[in-house]
PDB file of C-alpha atoms in Angstrom:
ATOM      1  CA  MET I  97    -124.811 -17.588  19.610  1.00 34.00           C
ATOM      2  CA  THR I  98    -121.743 -18.552  17.624  1.00 37.00           C
ATOM      3  CA  THR I  99    -120.777 -15.391  15.834  1.00 38.00           C
ATOM      4  CA  ASP I 100    -117.517 -13.773  16.787  1.00 40.00           C
ATOM      5  CA  PRO I 101    -117.408 -10.073  15.951  1.00 41.00           C
ATOM      6  CA  SER I 102    -113.627  -9.904  15.944  1.00 41.00           C
ATOM      7  CA  PRO I 103    -111.530 -10.772  12.933  1.00 40.00           C
ATOM      8  CA  ALA I 104    -110.360 -13.546  15.002  1.00 40.00           C
ATOM      9  CA  ALA I 105    -111.749 -16.528  13.397  1.00 45.00           C
ATOM     10  CA  GLU I 106    -108.165 -16.991  12.199  1.00 53.00           C
ATOM     11  CA  GLU I 107    -106.544 -20.364  11.817  1.00 59.00           C
ATOM     12  CA  PRO I 108    -105.326 -21.948  15.074  1.00 66.00           C
ATOM     13  CA  SER I 109    -101.752 -20.798  15.573  1.00 84.00           C
ATOM     14  CA  LEU I 110    -100.624 -21.856  19.057  1.00 88.00           C
ATOM     15  CA  THR I 111     -98.575 -24.923  19.854  1.00 90.00           C
ATOM     16  CA  VAL I 112     -99.486 -26.800  23.015  1.00 92.00           C
ATOM     17  CA  ASP I 113     -96.552 -25.154  24.802  1.00 92.00           C
ATOM     18  CA  GLU I 114     -97.671 -21.681  23.718  1.00 91.00           C
ATOM     19  CA  LEU I 115    -101.275 -22.397  24.686  1.00 91.00           C
ATOM     20  CA  ALA I 116    -100.228 -23.619  28.136  1.00 90.00           C
ATOM     21  CA  ALA I 117     -98.045 -20.543  28.687  1.00 88.00           C
ATOM     22  CA  ARG I 118    -100.804 -18.136  27.628  1.00 86.00           C
ATOM     23  CA  ALA I 119    -103.334 -19.875  29.863  1.00 87.00           C
ATOM     24  CA  GLY I 120    -100.998 -20.139  32.842  1.00 85.00           C
ATOM     25  CA  VAL I 121    -101.229 -23.936  33.068  1.00 88.00           C
ATOM     26  CA  THR I 122     -98.922 -26.840  32.293  1.00 91.00           C
ATOM     27  CA  VAL I 123     -98.817 -28.796  29.053  1.00 93.00           C
ATOM     28  CA  ARG I 124     -99.803 -31.842  31.073  1.00 94.00           C
ATOM     29  CA  THR I 125    -102.951 -30.021  32.231  1.00 94.00           C
ATOM     30  CA  VAL I 126    -103.893 -29.100  28.666  1.00 94.00           C
ATOM     31  CA  ARG I 127    -103.570 -32.715  27.554  1.00 94.00           C
ATOM     32  CA  PHE I 128    -105.459 -33.963  30.597  1.00 95.00           C
ATOM     33  CA  TYR I 129    -108.382 -31.648  29.834  1.00 94.00           C
ATOM     34  CA  GLY I 130    -108.316 -32.890  26.253  1.00 93.00           C
ATOM     35  CA  THR I 131    -108.640 -36.516  27.380  1.00 93.00           C
ATOM     36  CA  ARG I 132    -111.611 -35.553  29.585  1.00 92.00           C
ATOM     37  CA  GLY I 133    -113.396 -33.860  26.699  1.00 90.00           C
ATOM     38  CA  LEU I 134    -113.101 -30.387  28.217  1.00 92.00           C
ATOM     39  CA  LEU I 135    -111.050 -29.173  25.234  1.00 92.00           C
ATOM     40  CA  PRO I 136    -111.658 -30.010  21.576  1.00 90.00           C
ATOM     41  CA  PRO I 137    -108.741 -31.677  19.795  1.00 91.00           C
ATOM     42  CA  PRO I 138    -106.175 -29.424  18.105  1.00 91.00           C
ATOM     43  CA  VAL I 139    -105.964 -28.894  14.385  1.00 89.00           C
ATOM     44  CA  ILE I 140    -103.135 -31.049  13.026  1.00 88.00           C
ATOM     45  CA  GLY I 141    -100.846 -28.932  10.875  1.00 79.00           C
ATOM     46  CA  PRO I 142     -97.625 -29.510   8.999  1.00 81.00           C
ATOM     47  CA  ARG I 143     -95.234 -32.032  10.513  1.00 81.00           C
ATOM     48  CA  ARG I 144     -98.150 -33.428  12.530  1.00 84.00           C
ATOM     49  CA  VAL I 145     -97.931 -30.543  15.001  1.00 85.00           C
ATOM     50  CA  GLY I 146    -101.168 -29.804  16.828  1.00 89.00           C
ATOM     51  CA  ARG I 147    -102.328 -26.188  16.638  1.00 91.00           C
ATOM     52  CA  TYR I 148    -104.682 -24.516  19.103  1.00 93.00           C
ATOM     53  CA  GLY I 149    -106.761 -21.368  18.712  1.00 90.00           C
ATOM     54  CA  ARG I 150    -108.604 -18.704  20.662  1.00 88.00           C
ATOM     55  CA  GLU I 151    -111.479 -21.063  21.476  1.00 90.00           C
ATOM     56  CA  HIS I 152    -109.089 -23.399  23.302  1.00 92.00           C
ATOM     57  CA  LEU I 153    -107.666 -20.468  25.257  1.00 90.00           C
ATOM     58  CA  ALA I 154    -111.159 -19.238  26.119  1.00 90.00           C
ATOM     59  CA  ARG I 155    -112.215 -22.699  27.303  1.00 92.00           C
ATOM     60  CA  LEU I 156    -109.155 -22.934  29.535  1.00 93.00           C
ATOM     61  CA  ALA I 157    -109.995 -19.522  30.996  1.00 88.00           C
ATOM     62  CA  LEU I 158    -113.565 -20.640  31.701  1.00 89.00           C
ATOM     63  CA  ILE I 159    -112.347 -23.867  33.335  1.00 91.00           C
ATOM     64  CA  GLU I 160    -109.956 -21.828  35.481  1.00 86.00           C
ATOM     65  CA  GLU I 161    -112.813 -19.553  36.562  1.00 81.00           C
ATOM     66  CA  LEU I 162    -114.977 -22.524  37.518  1.00 85.00           C
ATOM     67  CA  GLN I 163    -112.090 -23.932  39.551  1.00 83.00           C
ATOM     68  CA  HIS I 164    -111.728 -20.619  41.399  1.00 75.00           C
ATOM     69  CA  ARG I 165    -115.368 -21.001  42.390  1.00 70.00           C
ATOM     70  CA  GLY I 166    -114.495 -24.295  44.084  1.00 71.00           C
ATOM     71  CA  MET I 167    -116.219 -26.570  41.573  1.00 79.00           C
ATOM     72  CA  THR I 168    -114.989 -30.151  41.384  1.00 85.00           C
ATOM     73  CA  LEU I 169    -113.730 -31.637  38.130  1.00 88.00           C
ATOM     74  CA  ALA I 170    -116.951 -33.644  37.797  1.00 88.00           C
ATOM     75  CA  ALA I 171    -119.043 -30.480  38.255  1.00 86.00           C
ATOM     76  CA  ILE I 172    -116.919 -28.624  35.702  1.00 88.00           C
ATOM     77  CA  GLU I 173    -117.382 -31.466  33.228  1.00 89.00           C
ATOM     78  CA  ARG I 174    -121.160 -31.301  33.690  1.00 87.00           C
ATOM     79  CA  TYR I 175    -121.113 -27.543  33.193  1.00 85.00           C
ATOM     80  CA  MET I 176    -118.975 -27.695  30.049  1.00 87.00           C
ATOM     81  CA  GLN I 177    -121.049 -30.528  28.561  1.00 85.00           C
ATOM     82  CA  GLN I 178    -124.120 -28.297  28.723  1.00 81.00           C
ATOM     83  CA  LEU I 179    -122.459 -25.665  26.513  1.00 81.00           C
ATOM     84  CA  PRO I 180    -122.956 -25.845  22.739  1.00 76.00           C
ATOM     85  CA  ALA I 181    -119.847 -27.321  21.148  1.00 71.00           C
ATOM     86  CA  GLU I 182    -119.638 -24.587  18.501  1.00 75.00           C
ATOM     87  CA  LEU I 183    -119.333 -21.634  20.914  1.00 79.00           C
ATOM     88  CA  SER I 184    -116.818 -19.042  19.756  1.00 81.00           C
ATOM     89  CA  ALA I 185    -114.098 -17.527  21.922  1.00 82.00           C
ATOM     90  CA  HIS I 186    -116.273 -14.435  22.230  1.00 77.00           C
ATOM     91  CA  ASP I 187    -119.238 -16.468  23.497  1.00 78.00           C
ATOM     92  CA  LEU I 188    -117.053 -18.386  25.948  1.00 82.00           C
ATOM     93  CA  ALA I 189    -115.678 -15.094  27.286  1.00 77.00           C
ATOM     94  CA  ILE I 190    -119.246 -13.995  28.018  1.00 72.00           C
ATOM     95  CA  HIS I 191    -119.871 -17.203  29.949  1.00 75.00           C
ATOM     96  CA  ARG I 192    -116.665 -16.685  31.902  1.00 75.00           C
ATOM     97  CA  ALA I 193    -117.590 -13.095  32.728  1.00 69.00           C
ATOM     98  CA  VAL I 194    -120.940 -14.227  34.103  1.00 67.00           C
ATOM     99  CA  VAL I 195    -119.294 -16.977  36.144  1.00 70.00           C
ATOM    100  CA  ALA I 196    -116.727 -14.490  37.472  1.00 66.00           C
ATOM    101  CA  SER I 197    -119.502 -12.278  38.809  1.00 58.00           C
ATOM    102  CA  TRP I 198    -120.512 -15.163  41.122  1.00 56.00           C
ATOM    103  CA  ALA I 199    -116.973 -15.904  42.258  1.00 53.00           C
ATOM    104  CA  PRO I 200    -115.010 -14.397  45.136  1.00 52.00           C
ATOM    105  CA  ASP I 201    -112.402 -11.845  44.114  1.00 57.00           C
ATOM    106  CA  VAL I 202    -109.115 -13.411  43.046  1.00 65.00           C
ATOM    107  CA  VAL I 203    -106.427 -10.729  43.284  1.00 80.00           C
ATOM    108  CA  GLU I 204    -102.774 -11.561  42.730  1.00 86.00           C
ATOM    109  CA  ARG I 205     -99.607  -9.524  42.591  1.00 90.00           C
ATOM    110  CA  VAL I 206     -97.806 -10.011  39.264  1.00 89.00           C
ATOM    111  CA  THR I 207     -94.766  -8.594  37.505  1.00 92.00           C
ATOM    112  CA  PRO I 208     -95.163  -6.429  34.371  1.00 91.00           C
ATOM    113  CA  GLY I 209     -94.051  -9.400  32.261  1.00 89.00           C
ATOM    114  CA  GLU I 210     -96.564 -11.737  33.899  1.00 88.00           C
ATOM    115  CA  LEU I 211     -99.331  -9.165  33.438  1.00 90.00           C
ATOM    116  CA  ARG I 212     -98.504  -8.907  29.739  1.00 87.00           C
ATOM    117  CA  ARG I 213     -98.521 -12.702  29.431  1.00 84.00           C
ATOM    118  CA  ARG I 214    -101.830 -13.044  31.247  1.00 81.00           C
ATOM    119  CA  ALA I 215    -103.345 -10.277  29.123  1.00 84.00           C
ATOM    120  CA  GLY I 216    -102.081 -11.938  25.933  1.00 80.00           C
ATOM    121  CA  ARG I 217    -100.915  -8.611  24.507  1.00 82.00           C
ATOM    122  CA  ALA I 218     -98.728  -5.585  25.140  1.00 87.00           C
ATOM    123  CA  LEU I 219    -100.378  -2.935  27.341  1.00 91.00           C
ATOM    124  CA  SER I 220     -99.710   0.747  26.813  1.00 91.00           C
ATOM    125  CA  ASP I 221     -99.791   3.333  29.600  1.00 89.00           C
ATOM    126  CA  ASP I 222    -103.260   4.343  28.380  1.00 88.00           C
ATOM    127  CA  ASP I 223    -104.409   0.710  28.492  1.00 90.00           C
ATOM    128  CA  LEU I 224    -103.168   0.375  32.064  1.00 90.00           C
ATOM    129  CA  GLU I 225    -104.927   3.594  33.019  1.00 87.00           C
ATOM    130  CA  ARG I 226    -108.227   2.301  31.626  1.00 86.00           C
ATOM    131  CA  LEU I 227    -107.803  -1.065  33.356  1.00 89.00           C
ATOM    132  CA  ALA I 228    -107.088   0.756  36.612  1.00 87.00           C
ATOM    133  CA  ALA I 229    -110.274   2.811  36.183  1.00 82.00           C
ATOM    134  CA  MET I 230    -112.200  -0.465  35.811  1.00 81.00           C
ATOM    135  CA  ASP I 231    -110.657  -1.788  39.064  1.00 82.00           C
ATOM    136  CA  VAL I 232    -108.908  -4.556  37.145  1.00 87.00           C
ATOM    137  CA  VAL I 233    -105.286  -3.492  37.668  1.00 92.00           C
ATOM    138  CA  ARG I 234    -103.602  -1.443  40.377  1.00 91.00           C
ATOM    139  CA  ARG I 235     -99.942  -0.439  40.523  1.00 91.00           C
ATOM    140  CA  ASP I 236     -98.112  -2.025  43.452  1.00 92.00           C
ATOM    141  CA  GLY I 237     -94.461  -1.014  43.662  1.00 91.00           C
ATOM    142  CA  ASP I 238     -92.630  -2.433  40.648  1.00 91.00           C
ATOM    143  CA  GLY I 239     -95.543  -4.785  39.866  1.00 92.00           C
ATOM    144  CA  TYR I 240     -99.326  -4.832  39.739  1.00 93.00           C
ATOM    145  CA  ARG I 241    -102.194  -6.196  41.775  1.00 92.00           C
ATOM    146  CA  VAL I 242    -104.576  -7.790  39.277  1.00 90.00           C
ATOM    147  CA  ASP I 243    -108.161  -9.033  39.591  1.00 83.00           C
ATOM    148  CA  LEU I 244    -107.716 -12.204  37.550  1.00 73.00           C
ATOM    149  CA  GLY I 245    -111.459 -12.754  37.342  1.00 67.00           C
ATOM    150  CA  LEU I 246    -111.850  -9.493  35.421  1.00 75.00           C
ATOM    151  CA  LEU I 247    -108.559  -9.270  33.528  1.00 81.00           C
ATOM    152  CA  ARG I 248    -109.630 -10.927  30.278  1.00 74.00           C
ATOM    153  CA  LEU I 249    -112.901  -9.024  30.234  1.00 75.00           C
ATOM    154  CA  GLY I 250    -111.097  -5.753  30.911  1.00 82.00           C
ATOM    155  CA  VAL I 251    -108.566  -6.410  28.153  1.00 84.00           C
ATOM    156  CA  ALA I 252    -111.385  -7.210  25.716  1.00 79.00           C
ATOM    157  CA  LEU I 253    -113.068  -3.912  26.597  1.00 80.00           C
ATOM    158  CA  LEU I 254    -109.925  -2.021  25.576  1.00 85.00           C
ATOM    159  CA  ASP I 255    -110.858  -2.655  21.937  1.00 81.00           C
ATOM    160  CA  VAL I 256    -114.540  -1.766  22.297  1.00 79.00           C
ATOM    161  CA  PRO I 257    -115.358   1.579  20.599  1.00 78.00           C
ATOM    162  CA  LEU I 258    -116.963   3.062  23.707  1.00 75.00           C
ATOM    163  CA  SER I 259    -115.770   5.845  25.953  1.00 78.00           C
ATOM    164  CA  GLN I 260    -114.317   4.948  29.315  1.00 74.00           C
ATOM    165  CA  GLU I 261    -117.245   6.741  30.961  1.00 81.00           C
ATOM    166  CA  ALA I 262    -119.766   4.566  29.104  1.00 80.00           C
ATOM    167  CA  ILE I 263    -117.914   1.376  30.045  1.00 74.00           C
ATOM    168  CA  LEU I 264    -117.791   2.348  33.725  1.00 76.00           C
ATOM    169  CA  ALA I 265    -121.476   3.293  33.711  1.00 82.00           C
ATOM    170  CA  SER I 266    -122.321  -0.059  32.093  1.00 77.00           C
ATOM    171  CA  ARG I 267    -120.285  -1.878  34.736  1.00 72.00           C
ATOM    172  CA  LYS I 268    -122.209  -0.088  37.478  1.00 80.00           C
ATOM    173  CA  VAL I 269    -125.565  -1.061  35.954  1.00 82.00           C
ATOM    174  CA  LEU I 270    -124.537  -4.708  35.575  1.00 75.00           C
ATOM    175  CA  ILE I 271    -123.199  -4.950  39.121  1.00 76.00           C
ATOM    176  CA  GLU I 272    -126.303  -3.388  40.643  1.00 82.00           C
ATOM    177  CA  HIS I 273    -128.732  -5.608  38.733  1.00 80.00           C
ATOM    178  CA  SER I 274    -126.720  -8.810  39.157  1.00 77.00           C
ATOM    179  CA  ARG I 275    -126.521  -8.249  42.912  1.00 79.00           C
ATOM    180  CA  SER I 276    -130.244  -7.605  43.044  1.00 84.00           C
ATOM    181  CA  ALA I 277    -130.985 -10.804  41.098  1.00 80.00           C
ATOM    182  CA  ALA I 278    -128.554 -12.816  43.260  1.00 77.00           C
ATOM    183  CA  ARG I 279    -130.179 -11.491  46.436  1.00 81.00           C
ATOM    184  CA  GLU I 280    -133.709 -12.365  45.308  1.00 83.00           C
ATOM    185  CA  LEU I 281    -132.699 -15.820  44.062  1.00 78.00           C
ATOM    186  CA  SER I 282    -130.821 -16.504  47.289  1.00 76.00           C
ATOM    187  CA  GLN I 283    -133.909 -15.652  49.316  1.00 78.00           C
ATOM    188  CA  LEU I 284    -136.013 -17.900  47.091  1.00 78.00           C
ATOM    189  CA  PHE I 285    -133.636 -20.858  47.476  1.00 73.00           C
ATOM    190  CA  ARG I 286    -133.384 -20.351  51.226  1.00 73.00           C
ATOM    191  CA  GLY I 287    -137.125 -20.776  51.467  1.00 71.00           C
ATOM    192  CA  GLU I 288    -136.916 -24.024  49.518  1.00 69.00           C
ATOM    193  CA  VAL I 289    -134.214 -25.576  51.717  1.00 66.00           C
ATOM    194  CA  ALA I 290    -135.236 -24.171  55.091  1.00 64.00           C
ATOM    195  CA  GLN I 291    -136.557 -27.511  56.328  1.00 64.00           C
ATOM    196  CA  ARG I 292    -133.851 -29.729  54.835  1.00 64.00           C
ATOM    197  CA  ASP I 293    -130.671 -31.030  56.429  1.00 65.00           C
ATOM    198  CA  ALA I 294    -127.229 -29.601  55.736  1.00 63.00           C
ATOM    199  CA  GLN I 295    -126.232 -32.283  53.211  1.00 64.00           C
ATOM    200  CA  ASP I 296    -129.334 -31.647  51.101  1.00 63.00           C
ATOM    201  CA  VAL I 297    -128.609 -27.914  51.157  1.00 61.00           C
ATOM    202  CA  LYS I 298    -125.029 -28.460  49.921  1.00 63.00           C
ATOM    203  CA  SER I 299    -126.211 -30.825  47.201  1.00 64.00           C
ATOM    204  CA  LEU I 300    -128.870 -28.398  45.977  1.00 61.00           C
ATOM    205  CA  SER I 301    -126.360 -25.532  45.949  1.00 61.00           C
ATOM    206  CA  ALA I 302    -123.793 -27.518  43.954  1.00 61.00           C
ATOM    207  CA  HIS I 303    -126.371 -28.426  41.307  1.00 61.00           C
ATOM    208  CA  MET I 304    -128.250 -25.132  41.159  1.00 64.00           C
ATOM    209  CA  GLU I 305    -125.462 -22.559  40.890  1.00 65.00           C
ATOM    210  CA  PRO I 306    -124.168 -23.618  37.433  1.00 63.00           C
ATOM    211  CA  LEU I 307    -127.749 -23.895  36.163  1.00 66.00           C
ATOM    212  CA  VAL I 308    -128.682 -20.478  37.521  1.00 71.00           C
ATOM    213  CA  VAL I 309    -125.569 -18.924  35.947  1.00 67.00           C
ATOM    214  CA  GLN I 310    -126.503 -20.339  32.550  1.00 66.00           C
ATOM    215  CA  ALA I 311    -130.152 -19.328  32.985  1.00 71.00           C
ATOM    216  CA  LEU I 312    -129.142 -15.756  33.781  1.00 71.00           C
ATOM    217  CA  LEU I 313    -126.779 -15.665  30.829  1.00 67.00           C
ATOM    218  CA  THR I 314    -129.377 -17.009  28.388  1.00 70.00           C
ATOM    219  CA  THR I 315    -132.099 -14.692  29.663  1.00 76.00           C
ATOM    220  CA  PHE I 316    -129.831 -11.645  29.534  1.00 74.00           C
ATOM    221  CA  GLN I 317    -128.601 -12.444  26.017  1.00 68.00           C
ATOM    222  CA  ARG I 318    -132.134 -12.828  24.703  1.00 75.00           C
ATOM    223  CA  SER I 319    -133.244  -9.600  26.362  1.00 79.00           C
ATOM    224  CA  LEU I 320    -130.205  -7.741  25.030  1.00 72.00           C
ATOM    225  CA  LYS I 321    -130.789  -9.053  21.497  1.00 75.00           C
ATOM    226  CA  GLU I 322    -134.415  -7.875  21.649  1.00 82.00           C
ATOM    227  CA  GLU I 323    -133.339  -4.439  22.850  1.00 81.00           C
ATOM    228  CA  LEU I 324    -130.671  -4.146  20.145  1.00 73.00           C
ATOM    229  CA  ARG I 325    -133.076  -5.377  17.472  1.00 80.00           C
ATOM    230  CA  GLU I 326    -135.626  -2.757  18.508  1.00 82.00           C
ATOM    231  CA  TRP I 327    -132.964  -0.048  18.629  1.00 77.00           C
ATOM    232  CA  THR I 328    -131.511  -0.875  15.180  1.00 78.00           C
ATOM    233  CA  SER I 329    -134.994  -1.016  13.654  1.00 79.00           C
ATOM    234  CA  GLN I 330    -135.738   2.454  15.028  1.00 76.00           C
ATOM    235  CA  VAL I 331    -132.424   3.780  13.704  1.00 68.00           C
ATOM    236  CA  GLY I 332    -133.119   2.206  10.324  1.00 66.00           C
ATOM    237  CA  GLY I 333    -136.574   3.764  10.227  1.00 63.00           C
ATOM    238  CA  GLU I 334    -135.212   7.201  10.969  1.00 63.00           C
ATOM    239  CA  SER I 335    -132.525   7.100   8.278  1.00 55.00           C
TER     240      SER I 335
END
């Protein structure tokens, strides 16, 4: 799972200041994460200037999402260590999207300039209309109310060659099935911890949630690959 379908495997082009600004963190935070092994080292370019790429930005976004879920730094380190080191920005975005589905909504009011910075690109009126239809962005006076957990995913979907109707229908299917899976797993775990004390319950929850998220992601990816493989083989046989 290391292929990135976008032309984006370009050379790292962001300075540490630019990376921090795009990610909405401080330069000090970027360097701190690097010392903890949460970010790979930059590529050293001319004049010994470190350059960062889309994978660094995607890792920072995933770390931010895990923080929004209330995970401690130690728990985030454990989670990130379990990820293959060669994951592309595309793969990391998938992980973040799955994590976001388990997190409480994080809605903030931002200015048009801040929205553009968070999105990492200019947004046309049509883009904003599509993001609004996906419940990612909503106009609020001279600014916007933005679901930060969905913003990057919504922006990525702007470039997907699917109709808005298909994207919204897909979102509905994913929400319904993820809620169903979460409900059944929650009931299963409750049965396991029913006779344990509160501290044991908290400990089990802290350890199980990241593992369950990764298990769901892996299972879904394998199932989706099988479905796509079957579909493409049928299309190939018909042509």
